[in-house]
mmCIF file of C-alpha atoms and ligand atoms in Angstrom:
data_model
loop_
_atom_site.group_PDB
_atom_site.id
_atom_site.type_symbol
_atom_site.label_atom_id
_atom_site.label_comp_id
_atom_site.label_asym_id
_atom_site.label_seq_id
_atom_site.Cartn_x
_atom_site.Cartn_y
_atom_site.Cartn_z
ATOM 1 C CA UNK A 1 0.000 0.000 0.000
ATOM 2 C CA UNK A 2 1.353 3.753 -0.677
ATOM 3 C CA UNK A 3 0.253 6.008 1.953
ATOM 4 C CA UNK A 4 0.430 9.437 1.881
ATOM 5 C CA UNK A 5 1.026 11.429 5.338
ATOM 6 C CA UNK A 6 0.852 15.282 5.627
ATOM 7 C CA UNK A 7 0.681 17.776 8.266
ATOM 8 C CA UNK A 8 -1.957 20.986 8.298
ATOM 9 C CA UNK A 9 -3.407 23.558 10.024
ATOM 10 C CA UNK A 10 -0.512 24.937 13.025
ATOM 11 C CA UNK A 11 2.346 23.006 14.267
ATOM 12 C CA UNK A 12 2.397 21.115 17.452
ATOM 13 C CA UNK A 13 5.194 19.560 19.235
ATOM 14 C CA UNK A 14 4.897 16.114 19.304
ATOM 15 C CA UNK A 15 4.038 15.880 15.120
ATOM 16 C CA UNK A 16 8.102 14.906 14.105
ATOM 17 C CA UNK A 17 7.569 11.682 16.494
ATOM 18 C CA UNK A 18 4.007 10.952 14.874
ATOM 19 C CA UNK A 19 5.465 11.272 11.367
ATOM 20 C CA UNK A 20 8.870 8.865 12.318
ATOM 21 C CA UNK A 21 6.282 6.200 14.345
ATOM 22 C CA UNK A 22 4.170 6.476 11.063
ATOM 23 C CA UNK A 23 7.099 5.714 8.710
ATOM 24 C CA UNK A 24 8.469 3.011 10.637
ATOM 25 C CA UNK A 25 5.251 1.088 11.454
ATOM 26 C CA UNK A 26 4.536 1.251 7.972
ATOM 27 C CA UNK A 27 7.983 -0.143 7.012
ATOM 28 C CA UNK A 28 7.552 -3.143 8.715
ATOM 29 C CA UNK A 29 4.396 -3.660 7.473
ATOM 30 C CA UNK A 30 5.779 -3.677 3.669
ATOM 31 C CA UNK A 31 3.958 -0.491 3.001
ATOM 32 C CA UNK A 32 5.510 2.846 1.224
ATOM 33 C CA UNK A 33 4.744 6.039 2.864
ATOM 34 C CA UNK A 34 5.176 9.290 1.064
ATOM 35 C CA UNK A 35 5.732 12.454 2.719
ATOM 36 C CA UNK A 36 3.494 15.229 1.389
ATOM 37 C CA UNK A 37 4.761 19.074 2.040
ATOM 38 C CA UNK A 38 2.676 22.157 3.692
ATOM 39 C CA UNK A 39 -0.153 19.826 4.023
ATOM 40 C CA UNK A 40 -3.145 20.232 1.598
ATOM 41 C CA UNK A 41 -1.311 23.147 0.167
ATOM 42 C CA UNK A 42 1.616 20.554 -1.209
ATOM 43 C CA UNK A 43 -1.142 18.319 -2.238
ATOM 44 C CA UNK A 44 -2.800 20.525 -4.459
ATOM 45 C CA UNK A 45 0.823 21.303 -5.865
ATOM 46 C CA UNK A 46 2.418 17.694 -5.427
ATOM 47 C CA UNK A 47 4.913 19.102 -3.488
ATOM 48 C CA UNK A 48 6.695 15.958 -1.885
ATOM 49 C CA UNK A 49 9.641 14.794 0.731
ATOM 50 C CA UNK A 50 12.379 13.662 -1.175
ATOM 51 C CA UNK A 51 14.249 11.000 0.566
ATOM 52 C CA UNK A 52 17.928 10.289 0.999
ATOM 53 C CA UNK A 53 18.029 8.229 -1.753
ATOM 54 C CA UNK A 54 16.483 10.937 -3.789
ATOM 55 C CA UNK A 55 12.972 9.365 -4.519
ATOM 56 C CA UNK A 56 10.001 10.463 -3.439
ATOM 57 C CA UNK A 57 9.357 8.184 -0.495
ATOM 58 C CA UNK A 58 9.941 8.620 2.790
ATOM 59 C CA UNK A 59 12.473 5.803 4.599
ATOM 60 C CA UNK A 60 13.003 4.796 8.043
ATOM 61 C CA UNK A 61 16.540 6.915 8.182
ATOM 62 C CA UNK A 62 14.854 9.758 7.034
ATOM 63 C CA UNK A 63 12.585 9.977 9.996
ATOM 64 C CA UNK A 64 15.855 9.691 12.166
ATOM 65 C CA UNK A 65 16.430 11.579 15.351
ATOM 66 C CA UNK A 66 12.655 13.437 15.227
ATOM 67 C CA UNK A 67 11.501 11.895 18.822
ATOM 68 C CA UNK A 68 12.707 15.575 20.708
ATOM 69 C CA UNK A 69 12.258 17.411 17.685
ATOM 70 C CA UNK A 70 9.460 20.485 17.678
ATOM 71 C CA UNK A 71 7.854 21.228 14.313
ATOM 72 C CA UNK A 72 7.451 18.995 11.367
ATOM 73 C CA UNK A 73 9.627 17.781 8.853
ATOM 74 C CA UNK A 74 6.883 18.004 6.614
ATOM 75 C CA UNK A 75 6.030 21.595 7.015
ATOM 76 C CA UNK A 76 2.420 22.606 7.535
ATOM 77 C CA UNK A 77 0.145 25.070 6.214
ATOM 78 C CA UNK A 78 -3.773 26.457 5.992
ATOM 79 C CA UNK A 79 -5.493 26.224 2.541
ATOM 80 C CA UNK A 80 -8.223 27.768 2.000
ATOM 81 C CA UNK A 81 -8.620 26.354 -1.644
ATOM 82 C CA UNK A 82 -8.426 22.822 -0.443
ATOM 83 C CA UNK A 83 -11.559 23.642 1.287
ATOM 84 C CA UNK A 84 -13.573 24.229 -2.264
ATOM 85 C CA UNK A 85 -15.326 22.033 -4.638
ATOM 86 C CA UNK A 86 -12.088 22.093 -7.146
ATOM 87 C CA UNK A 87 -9.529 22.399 -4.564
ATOM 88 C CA UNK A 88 -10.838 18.655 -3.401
ATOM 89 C CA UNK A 89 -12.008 17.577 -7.007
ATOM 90 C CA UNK A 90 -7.630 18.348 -7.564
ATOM 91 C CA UNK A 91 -6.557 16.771 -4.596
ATOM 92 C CA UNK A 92 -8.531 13.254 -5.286
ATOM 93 C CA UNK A 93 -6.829 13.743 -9.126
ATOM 94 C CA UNK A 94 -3.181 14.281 -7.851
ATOM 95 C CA UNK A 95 -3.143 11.053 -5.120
ATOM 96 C CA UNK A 96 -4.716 9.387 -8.274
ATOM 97 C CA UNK A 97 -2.038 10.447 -10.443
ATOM 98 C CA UNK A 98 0.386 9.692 -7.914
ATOM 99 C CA UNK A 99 -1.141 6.001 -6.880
ATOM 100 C CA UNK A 100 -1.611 6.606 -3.772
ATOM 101 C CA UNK A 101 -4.202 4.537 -2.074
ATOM 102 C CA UNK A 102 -4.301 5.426 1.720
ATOM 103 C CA UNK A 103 -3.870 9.071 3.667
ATOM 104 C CA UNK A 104 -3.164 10.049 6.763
ATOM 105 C CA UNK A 105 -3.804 13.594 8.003
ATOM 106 C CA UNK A 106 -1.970 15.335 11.080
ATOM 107 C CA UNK A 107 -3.822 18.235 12.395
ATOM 108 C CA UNK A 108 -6.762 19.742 13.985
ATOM 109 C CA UNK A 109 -10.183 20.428 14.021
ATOM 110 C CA UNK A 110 -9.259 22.027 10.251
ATOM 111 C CA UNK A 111 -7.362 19.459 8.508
ATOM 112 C CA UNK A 112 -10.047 16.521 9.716
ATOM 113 C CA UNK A 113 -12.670 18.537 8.273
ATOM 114 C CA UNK A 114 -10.755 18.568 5.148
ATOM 115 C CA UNK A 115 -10.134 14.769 5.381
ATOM 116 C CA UNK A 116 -13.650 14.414 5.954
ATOM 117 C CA UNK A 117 -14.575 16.345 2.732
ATOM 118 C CA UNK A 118 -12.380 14.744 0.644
ATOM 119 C CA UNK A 119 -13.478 11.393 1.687
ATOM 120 C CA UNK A 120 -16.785 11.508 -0.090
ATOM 121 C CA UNK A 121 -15.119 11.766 -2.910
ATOM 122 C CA UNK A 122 -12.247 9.838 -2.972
ATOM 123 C CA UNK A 123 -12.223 5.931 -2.895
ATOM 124 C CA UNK A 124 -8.483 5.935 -1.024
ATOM 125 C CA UNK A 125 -8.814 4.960 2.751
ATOM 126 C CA UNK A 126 -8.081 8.243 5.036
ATOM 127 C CA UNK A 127 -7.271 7.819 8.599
ATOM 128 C CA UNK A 128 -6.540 11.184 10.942
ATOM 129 C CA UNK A 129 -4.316 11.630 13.186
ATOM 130 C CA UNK A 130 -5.403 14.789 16.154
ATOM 131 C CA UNK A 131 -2.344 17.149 15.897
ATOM 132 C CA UNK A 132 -2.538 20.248 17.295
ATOM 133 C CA UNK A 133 -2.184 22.586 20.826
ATOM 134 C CA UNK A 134 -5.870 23.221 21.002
ATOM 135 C CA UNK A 135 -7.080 19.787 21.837
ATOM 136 C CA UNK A 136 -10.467 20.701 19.962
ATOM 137 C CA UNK A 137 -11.630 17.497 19.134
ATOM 138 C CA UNK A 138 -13.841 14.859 20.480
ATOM 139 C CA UNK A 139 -12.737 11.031 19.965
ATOM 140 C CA UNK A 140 -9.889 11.597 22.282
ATOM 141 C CA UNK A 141 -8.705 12.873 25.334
ATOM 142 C CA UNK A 142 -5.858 14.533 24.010
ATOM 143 C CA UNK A 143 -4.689 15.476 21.213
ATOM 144 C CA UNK A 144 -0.785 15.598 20.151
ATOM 145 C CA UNK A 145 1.034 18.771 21.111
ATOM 146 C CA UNK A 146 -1.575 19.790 23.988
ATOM 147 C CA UNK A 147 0.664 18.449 27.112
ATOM 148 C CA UNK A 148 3.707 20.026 25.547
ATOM 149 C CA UNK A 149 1.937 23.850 24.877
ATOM 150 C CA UNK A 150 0.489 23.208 28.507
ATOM 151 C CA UNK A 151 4.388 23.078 29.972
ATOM 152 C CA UNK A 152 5.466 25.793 27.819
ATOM 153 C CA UNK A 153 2.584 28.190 28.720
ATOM 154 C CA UNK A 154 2.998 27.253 32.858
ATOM 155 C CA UNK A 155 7.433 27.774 32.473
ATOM 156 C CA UNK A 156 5.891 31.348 31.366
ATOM 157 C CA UNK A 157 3.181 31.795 34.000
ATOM 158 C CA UNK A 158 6.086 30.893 36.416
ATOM 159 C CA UNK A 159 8.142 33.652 35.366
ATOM 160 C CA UNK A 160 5.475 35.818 35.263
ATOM 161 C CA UNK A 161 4.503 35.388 39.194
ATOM 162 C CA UNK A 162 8.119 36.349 40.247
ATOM 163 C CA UNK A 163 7.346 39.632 38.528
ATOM 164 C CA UNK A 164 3.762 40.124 39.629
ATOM 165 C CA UNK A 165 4.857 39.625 42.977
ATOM 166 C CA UNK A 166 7.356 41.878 43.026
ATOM 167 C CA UNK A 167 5.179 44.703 41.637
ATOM 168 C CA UNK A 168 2.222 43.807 43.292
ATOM 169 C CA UNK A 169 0.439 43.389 40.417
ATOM 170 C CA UNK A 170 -2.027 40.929 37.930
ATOM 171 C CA UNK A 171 -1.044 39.597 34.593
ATOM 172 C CA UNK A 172 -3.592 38.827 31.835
ATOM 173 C CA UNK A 173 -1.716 36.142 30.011
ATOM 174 C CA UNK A 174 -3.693 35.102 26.910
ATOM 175 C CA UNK A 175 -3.754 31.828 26.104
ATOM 176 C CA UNK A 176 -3.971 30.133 22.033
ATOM 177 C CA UNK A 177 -6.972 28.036 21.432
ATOM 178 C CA UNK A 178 -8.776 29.626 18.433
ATOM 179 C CA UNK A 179 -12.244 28.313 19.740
ATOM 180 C CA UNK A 180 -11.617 25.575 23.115
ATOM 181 C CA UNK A 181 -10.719 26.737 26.107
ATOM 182 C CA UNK A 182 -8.757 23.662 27.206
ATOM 183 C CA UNK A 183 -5.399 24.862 26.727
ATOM 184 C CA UNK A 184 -6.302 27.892 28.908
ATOM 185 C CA UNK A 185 -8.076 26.117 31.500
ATOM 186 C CA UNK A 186 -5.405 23.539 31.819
ATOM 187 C CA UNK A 187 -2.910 26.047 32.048
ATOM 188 C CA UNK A 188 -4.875 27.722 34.668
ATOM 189 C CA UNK A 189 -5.143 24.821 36.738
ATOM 190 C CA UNK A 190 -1.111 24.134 36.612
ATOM 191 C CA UNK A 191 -0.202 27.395 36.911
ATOM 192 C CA UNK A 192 -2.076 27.968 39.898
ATOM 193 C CA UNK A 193 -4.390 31.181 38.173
ATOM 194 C CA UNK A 194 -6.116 32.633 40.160
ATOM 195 C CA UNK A 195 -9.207 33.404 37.410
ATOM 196 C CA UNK A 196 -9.209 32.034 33.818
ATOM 197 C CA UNK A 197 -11.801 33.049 30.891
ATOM 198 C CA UNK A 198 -13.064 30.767 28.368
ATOM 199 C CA UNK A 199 -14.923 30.309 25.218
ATOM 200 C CA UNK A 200 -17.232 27.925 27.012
ATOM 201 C CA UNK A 201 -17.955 30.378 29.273
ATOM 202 C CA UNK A 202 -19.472 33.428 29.395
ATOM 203 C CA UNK A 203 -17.332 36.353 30.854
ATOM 204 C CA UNK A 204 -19.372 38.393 33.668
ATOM 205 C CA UNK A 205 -16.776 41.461 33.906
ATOM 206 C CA UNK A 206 -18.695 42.856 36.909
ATOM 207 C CA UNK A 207 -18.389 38.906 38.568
ATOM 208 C CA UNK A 208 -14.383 39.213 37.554
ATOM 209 C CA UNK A 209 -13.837 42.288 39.648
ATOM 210 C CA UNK A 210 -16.057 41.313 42.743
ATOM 211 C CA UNK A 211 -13.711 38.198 42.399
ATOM 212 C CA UNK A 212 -10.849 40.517 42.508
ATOM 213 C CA UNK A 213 -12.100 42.641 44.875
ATOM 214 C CA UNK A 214 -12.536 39.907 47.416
ATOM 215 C CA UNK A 215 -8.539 38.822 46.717
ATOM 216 C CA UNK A 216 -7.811 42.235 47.547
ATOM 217 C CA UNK A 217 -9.762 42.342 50.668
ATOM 218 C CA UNK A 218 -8.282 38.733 51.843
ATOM 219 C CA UNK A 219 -4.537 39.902 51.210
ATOM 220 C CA UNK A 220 -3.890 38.672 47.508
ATOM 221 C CA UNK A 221 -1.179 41.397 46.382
ATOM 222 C CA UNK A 222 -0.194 40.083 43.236
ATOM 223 C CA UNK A 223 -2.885 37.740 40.914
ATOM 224 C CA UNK A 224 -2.387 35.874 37.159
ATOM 225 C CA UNK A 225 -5.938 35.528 34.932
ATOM 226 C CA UNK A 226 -5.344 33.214 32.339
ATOM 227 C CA UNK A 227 -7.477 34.542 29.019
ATOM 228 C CA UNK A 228 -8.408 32.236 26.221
ATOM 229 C CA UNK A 229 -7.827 33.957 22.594
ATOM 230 C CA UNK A 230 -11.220 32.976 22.118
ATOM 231 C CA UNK A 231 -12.905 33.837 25.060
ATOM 232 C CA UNK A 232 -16.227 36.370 24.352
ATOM 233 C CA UNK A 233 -14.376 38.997 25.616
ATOM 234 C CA UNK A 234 -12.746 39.551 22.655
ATOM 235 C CA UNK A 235 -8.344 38.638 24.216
ATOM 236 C CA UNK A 236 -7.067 39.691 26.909
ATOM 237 C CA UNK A 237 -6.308 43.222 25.715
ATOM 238 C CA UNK A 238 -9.754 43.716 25.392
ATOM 239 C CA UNK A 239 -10.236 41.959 28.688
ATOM 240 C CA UNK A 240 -7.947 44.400 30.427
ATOM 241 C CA UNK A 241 -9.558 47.539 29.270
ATOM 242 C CA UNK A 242 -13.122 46.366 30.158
ATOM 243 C CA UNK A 243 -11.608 45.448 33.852
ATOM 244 C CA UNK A 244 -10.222 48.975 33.542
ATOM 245 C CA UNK A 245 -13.391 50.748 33.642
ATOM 246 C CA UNK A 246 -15.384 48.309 36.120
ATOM 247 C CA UNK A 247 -12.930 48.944 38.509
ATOM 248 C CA UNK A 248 -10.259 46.466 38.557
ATOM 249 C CA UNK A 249 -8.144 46.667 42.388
ATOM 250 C CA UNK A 250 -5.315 45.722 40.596
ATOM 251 C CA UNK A 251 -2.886 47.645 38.107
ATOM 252 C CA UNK A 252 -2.831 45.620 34.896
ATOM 253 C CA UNK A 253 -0.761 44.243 32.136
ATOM 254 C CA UNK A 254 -0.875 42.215 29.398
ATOM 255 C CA UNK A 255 0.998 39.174 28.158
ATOM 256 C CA UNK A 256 0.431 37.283 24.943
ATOM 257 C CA UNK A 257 1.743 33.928 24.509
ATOM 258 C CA UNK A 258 1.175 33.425 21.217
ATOM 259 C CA UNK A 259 3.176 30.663 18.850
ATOM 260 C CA UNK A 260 5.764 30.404 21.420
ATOM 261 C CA UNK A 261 2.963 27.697 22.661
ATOM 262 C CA UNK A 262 3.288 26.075 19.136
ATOM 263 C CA UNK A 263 7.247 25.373 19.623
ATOM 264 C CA UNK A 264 9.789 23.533 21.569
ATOM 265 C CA UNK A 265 10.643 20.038 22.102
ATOM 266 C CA UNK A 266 7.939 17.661 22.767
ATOM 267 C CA UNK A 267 7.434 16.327 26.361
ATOM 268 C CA UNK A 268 7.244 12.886 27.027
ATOM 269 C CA UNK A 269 3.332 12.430 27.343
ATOM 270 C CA UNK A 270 3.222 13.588 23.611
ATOM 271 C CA UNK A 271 5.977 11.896 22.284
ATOM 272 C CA UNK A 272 4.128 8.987 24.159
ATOM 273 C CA UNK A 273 0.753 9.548 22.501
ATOM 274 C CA UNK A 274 2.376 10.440 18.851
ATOM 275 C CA UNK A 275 3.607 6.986 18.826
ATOM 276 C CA UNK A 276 0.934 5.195 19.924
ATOM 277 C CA UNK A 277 -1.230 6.928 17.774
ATOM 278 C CA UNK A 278 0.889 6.595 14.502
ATOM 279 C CA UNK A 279 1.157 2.611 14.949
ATOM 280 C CA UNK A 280 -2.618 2.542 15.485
ATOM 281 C CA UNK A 281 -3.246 4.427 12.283
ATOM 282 C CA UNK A 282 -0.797 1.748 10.189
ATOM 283 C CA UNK A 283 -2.584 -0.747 11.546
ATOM 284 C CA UNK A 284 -6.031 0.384 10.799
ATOM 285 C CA UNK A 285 -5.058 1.107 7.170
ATOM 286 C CA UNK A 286 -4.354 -2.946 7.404
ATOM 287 C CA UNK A 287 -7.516 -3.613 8.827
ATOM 288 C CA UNK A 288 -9.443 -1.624 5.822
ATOM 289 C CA UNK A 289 -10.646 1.214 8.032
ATOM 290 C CA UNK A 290 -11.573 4.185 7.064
ATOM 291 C CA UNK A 291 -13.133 7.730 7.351
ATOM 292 C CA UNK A 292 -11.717 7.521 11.250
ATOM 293 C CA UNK A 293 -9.679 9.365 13.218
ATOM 294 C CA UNK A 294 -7.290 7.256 15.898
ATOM 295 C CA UNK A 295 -7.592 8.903 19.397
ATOM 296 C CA UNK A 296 -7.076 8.377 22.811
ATOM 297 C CA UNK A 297 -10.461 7.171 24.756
ATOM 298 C CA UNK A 298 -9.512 6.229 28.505
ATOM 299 C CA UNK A 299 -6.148 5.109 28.149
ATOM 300 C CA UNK A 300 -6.922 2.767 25.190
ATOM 301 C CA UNK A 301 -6.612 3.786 21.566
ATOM 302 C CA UNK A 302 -9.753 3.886 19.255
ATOM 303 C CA UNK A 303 -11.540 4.833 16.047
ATOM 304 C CA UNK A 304 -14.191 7.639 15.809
ATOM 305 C CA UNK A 305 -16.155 8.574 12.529
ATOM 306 C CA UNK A 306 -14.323 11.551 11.203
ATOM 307 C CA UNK A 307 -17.905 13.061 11.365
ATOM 308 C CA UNK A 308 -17.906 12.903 15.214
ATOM 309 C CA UNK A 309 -14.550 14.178 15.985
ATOM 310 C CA UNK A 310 -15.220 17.549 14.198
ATOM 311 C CA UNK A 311 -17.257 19.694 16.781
ATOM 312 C CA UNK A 312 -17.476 23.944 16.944
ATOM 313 C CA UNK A 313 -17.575 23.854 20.881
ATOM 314 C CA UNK A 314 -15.522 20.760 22.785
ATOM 315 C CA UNK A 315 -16.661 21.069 26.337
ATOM 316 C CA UNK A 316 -14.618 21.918 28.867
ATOM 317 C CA UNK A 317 -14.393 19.293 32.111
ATOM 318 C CA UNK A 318 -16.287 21.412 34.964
ATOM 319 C CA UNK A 319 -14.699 19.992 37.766
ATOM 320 C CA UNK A 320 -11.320 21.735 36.450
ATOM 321 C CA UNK A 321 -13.173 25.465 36.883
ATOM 322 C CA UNK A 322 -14.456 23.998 39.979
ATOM 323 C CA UNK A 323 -10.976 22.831 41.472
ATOM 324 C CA UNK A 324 -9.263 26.496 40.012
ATOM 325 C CA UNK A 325 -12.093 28.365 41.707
ATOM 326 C CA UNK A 326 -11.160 26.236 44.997
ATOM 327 C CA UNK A 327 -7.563 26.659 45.046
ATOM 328 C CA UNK A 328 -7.708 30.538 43.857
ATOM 329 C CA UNK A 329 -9.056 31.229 47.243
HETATM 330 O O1 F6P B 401 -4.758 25.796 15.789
HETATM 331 C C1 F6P B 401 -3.591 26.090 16.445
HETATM 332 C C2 F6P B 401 -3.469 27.570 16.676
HETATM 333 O O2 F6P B 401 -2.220 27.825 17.264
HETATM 334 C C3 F6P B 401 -4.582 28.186 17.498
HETATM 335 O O3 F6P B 401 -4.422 27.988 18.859
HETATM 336 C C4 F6P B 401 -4.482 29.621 17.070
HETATM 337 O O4 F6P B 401 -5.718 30.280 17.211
HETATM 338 C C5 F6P B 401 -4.131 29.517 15.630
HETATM 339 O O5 F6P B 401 -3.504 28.268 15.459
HETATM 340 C C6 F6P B 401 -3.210 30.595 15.105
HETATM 341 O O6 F6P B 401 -3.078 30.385 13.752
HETATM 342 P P1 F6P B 401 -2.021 31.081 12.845
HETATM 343 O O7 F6P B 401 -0.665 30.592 13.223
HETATM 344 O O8 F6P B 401 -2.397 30.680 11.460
HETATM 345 O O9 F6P B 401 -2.160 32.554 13.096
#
């Protein structure tokens, strides 16, 4: 079998170990895997990883090394076209062209939609793989790159408290997580926040500064809020100025994560869950699956219909505001 394996949407740590467990599992198997560049974008193009031996295929020494390594070899991208009538109608005509009977997708909530699309119109087998900081899909607890962004976004929140203290002051730090508010709320939660605003959620700005009013009053000198991008408020610059004018006991500044979240060496839990995942996804090719994405569903991995993976709102576990809320005090 030739499988095709791309990365799309953002970058997440944790995608270099899913694309060397992918290669290798295959390998064994007897099957050829063939690296497509910038995702969709590099499908639409037939923009492929050239090996060491200078074909097109991808080879168990090219995937080398790429257990600590952040990124993807593959290079990612968003593509708008791939999301249109022709851009799919092309894609189905260049793995034709290019005999490739199997693909599996890296990425988010995006790039499974796009899997999803394509597969009603292409008779290939497509398995997905959930790559990406946002952990924004259902069919699995986690999704590759989400423990590592957690880590990178608490090593900040860390610093950040040495300062606050010092100053006697609160930091907004905003969170990435286009639409979920996992990454924030997680963060939150290891961080030790003591408020944190998500999507999920409505915001209540006059609720936020009787909260703050009543760390004030019990002694809290210094305070973190951790703000989802995507939180109703509109980001934590927003956030701050609206806390401004409803009276906020605390002087204010802003700090915005941003891709920093996206980079850096993948932890172990990832690394973990890449390779697991990767394996799985060989092995369901083998098994004639498809249409499913490969997740993790209480410590065990499983398949989920592409079709129930891709949701607008994940829901956030309420007994994680609940335990912030309690600690915060
Ligand atoms: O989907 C991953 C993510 O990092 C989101 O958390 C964020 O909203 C978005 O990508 C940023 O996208 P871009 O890098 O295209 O600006």
């Amino acid at each position: 079998m030739r499988i095709g394996v791309l990365c799309s949407g953002g970058d997440a740590p944790g995608m270099n170990p899913c694309i060397r467990a992918i290669v290798r599992a295959a390998y064994v198997k007897g099957h050829t895997v063939v690296g497509i560049k910038h995702g969709y974008r590099g499908l639409l193009e037939e923009e492929f990883f050239i090996g060491a031996d200078g074909r097109p295929e991808m080879s168990g020494r090219d995937v080398s090394g790429l257990t600590c390594r952040g990124g993807t070899i593959l290079y990612s991208s968003r593509c708008p076209q791939f999301a249109t009538e022709e851009g799919v109608r092309k894609a189905v005509e260049n793995l034709t062209r290019n005999k490739i009977d199997a693909l599996l997708p890296i990425g988010g909530n995006g790039t499974l939609s796009g899997a999803r699309d394509l597969g009603k119109v292409w008779n290939g087998q497509i398995i997905g793989l959930p790559g990406t900081i946002d952990n924004d899909l259902r069919g699995t607890e986690r999704t590759i790159g989400f423990s590592t962004a957690i880590q990178t976004a608490v090593e900040a929140i860390d610093k950040l408290r040495d300062t606050a203290g010092s100053h006697d002051m609160m930091f907004l730090v905003e969170v990435m997580g286009r639409h979920c508010g996992d990454l924030a709320l997680a963060t939150a939660v290891a961080g030790g926040c003591e408020i944190v605003s998500v999507p999920e959620i409505k915001t209540s700005i006059p609720a936020i500064v009787d909260r703050l009013n009543f760390f004030r009053k019990s002694g809290k000198k210094s305070m973190i809020m951790a703000v989802a991008e995507g939180d109703d408020s509109g980001g934590a610059y927003k956030m701050l100025e609206m806390l401004k004018a409803a009276g906020s006991p605390y002087e204010m500044r802003v700090v915005v994560l941003g891709h920093v979240q996206r980079g850096g060496v993948p932890c172990a839990d990832d690394r973990i869950l890449a390779a697991r995942l990767g394996c799985r996804a060989v092995e369901a090719l083998g098994e004639g699956e498809t249409g499913k994405m490969v997740g993790l569903v209480k410590g065990e991995i499983k398949l989920t219909p592409l079709e129930e993976v891709i949701v607008d709102h994940h829901e956030i576990t309420p007994s994680m505001t609940e335990i912030l809320g309690l600690l915060a005090t």
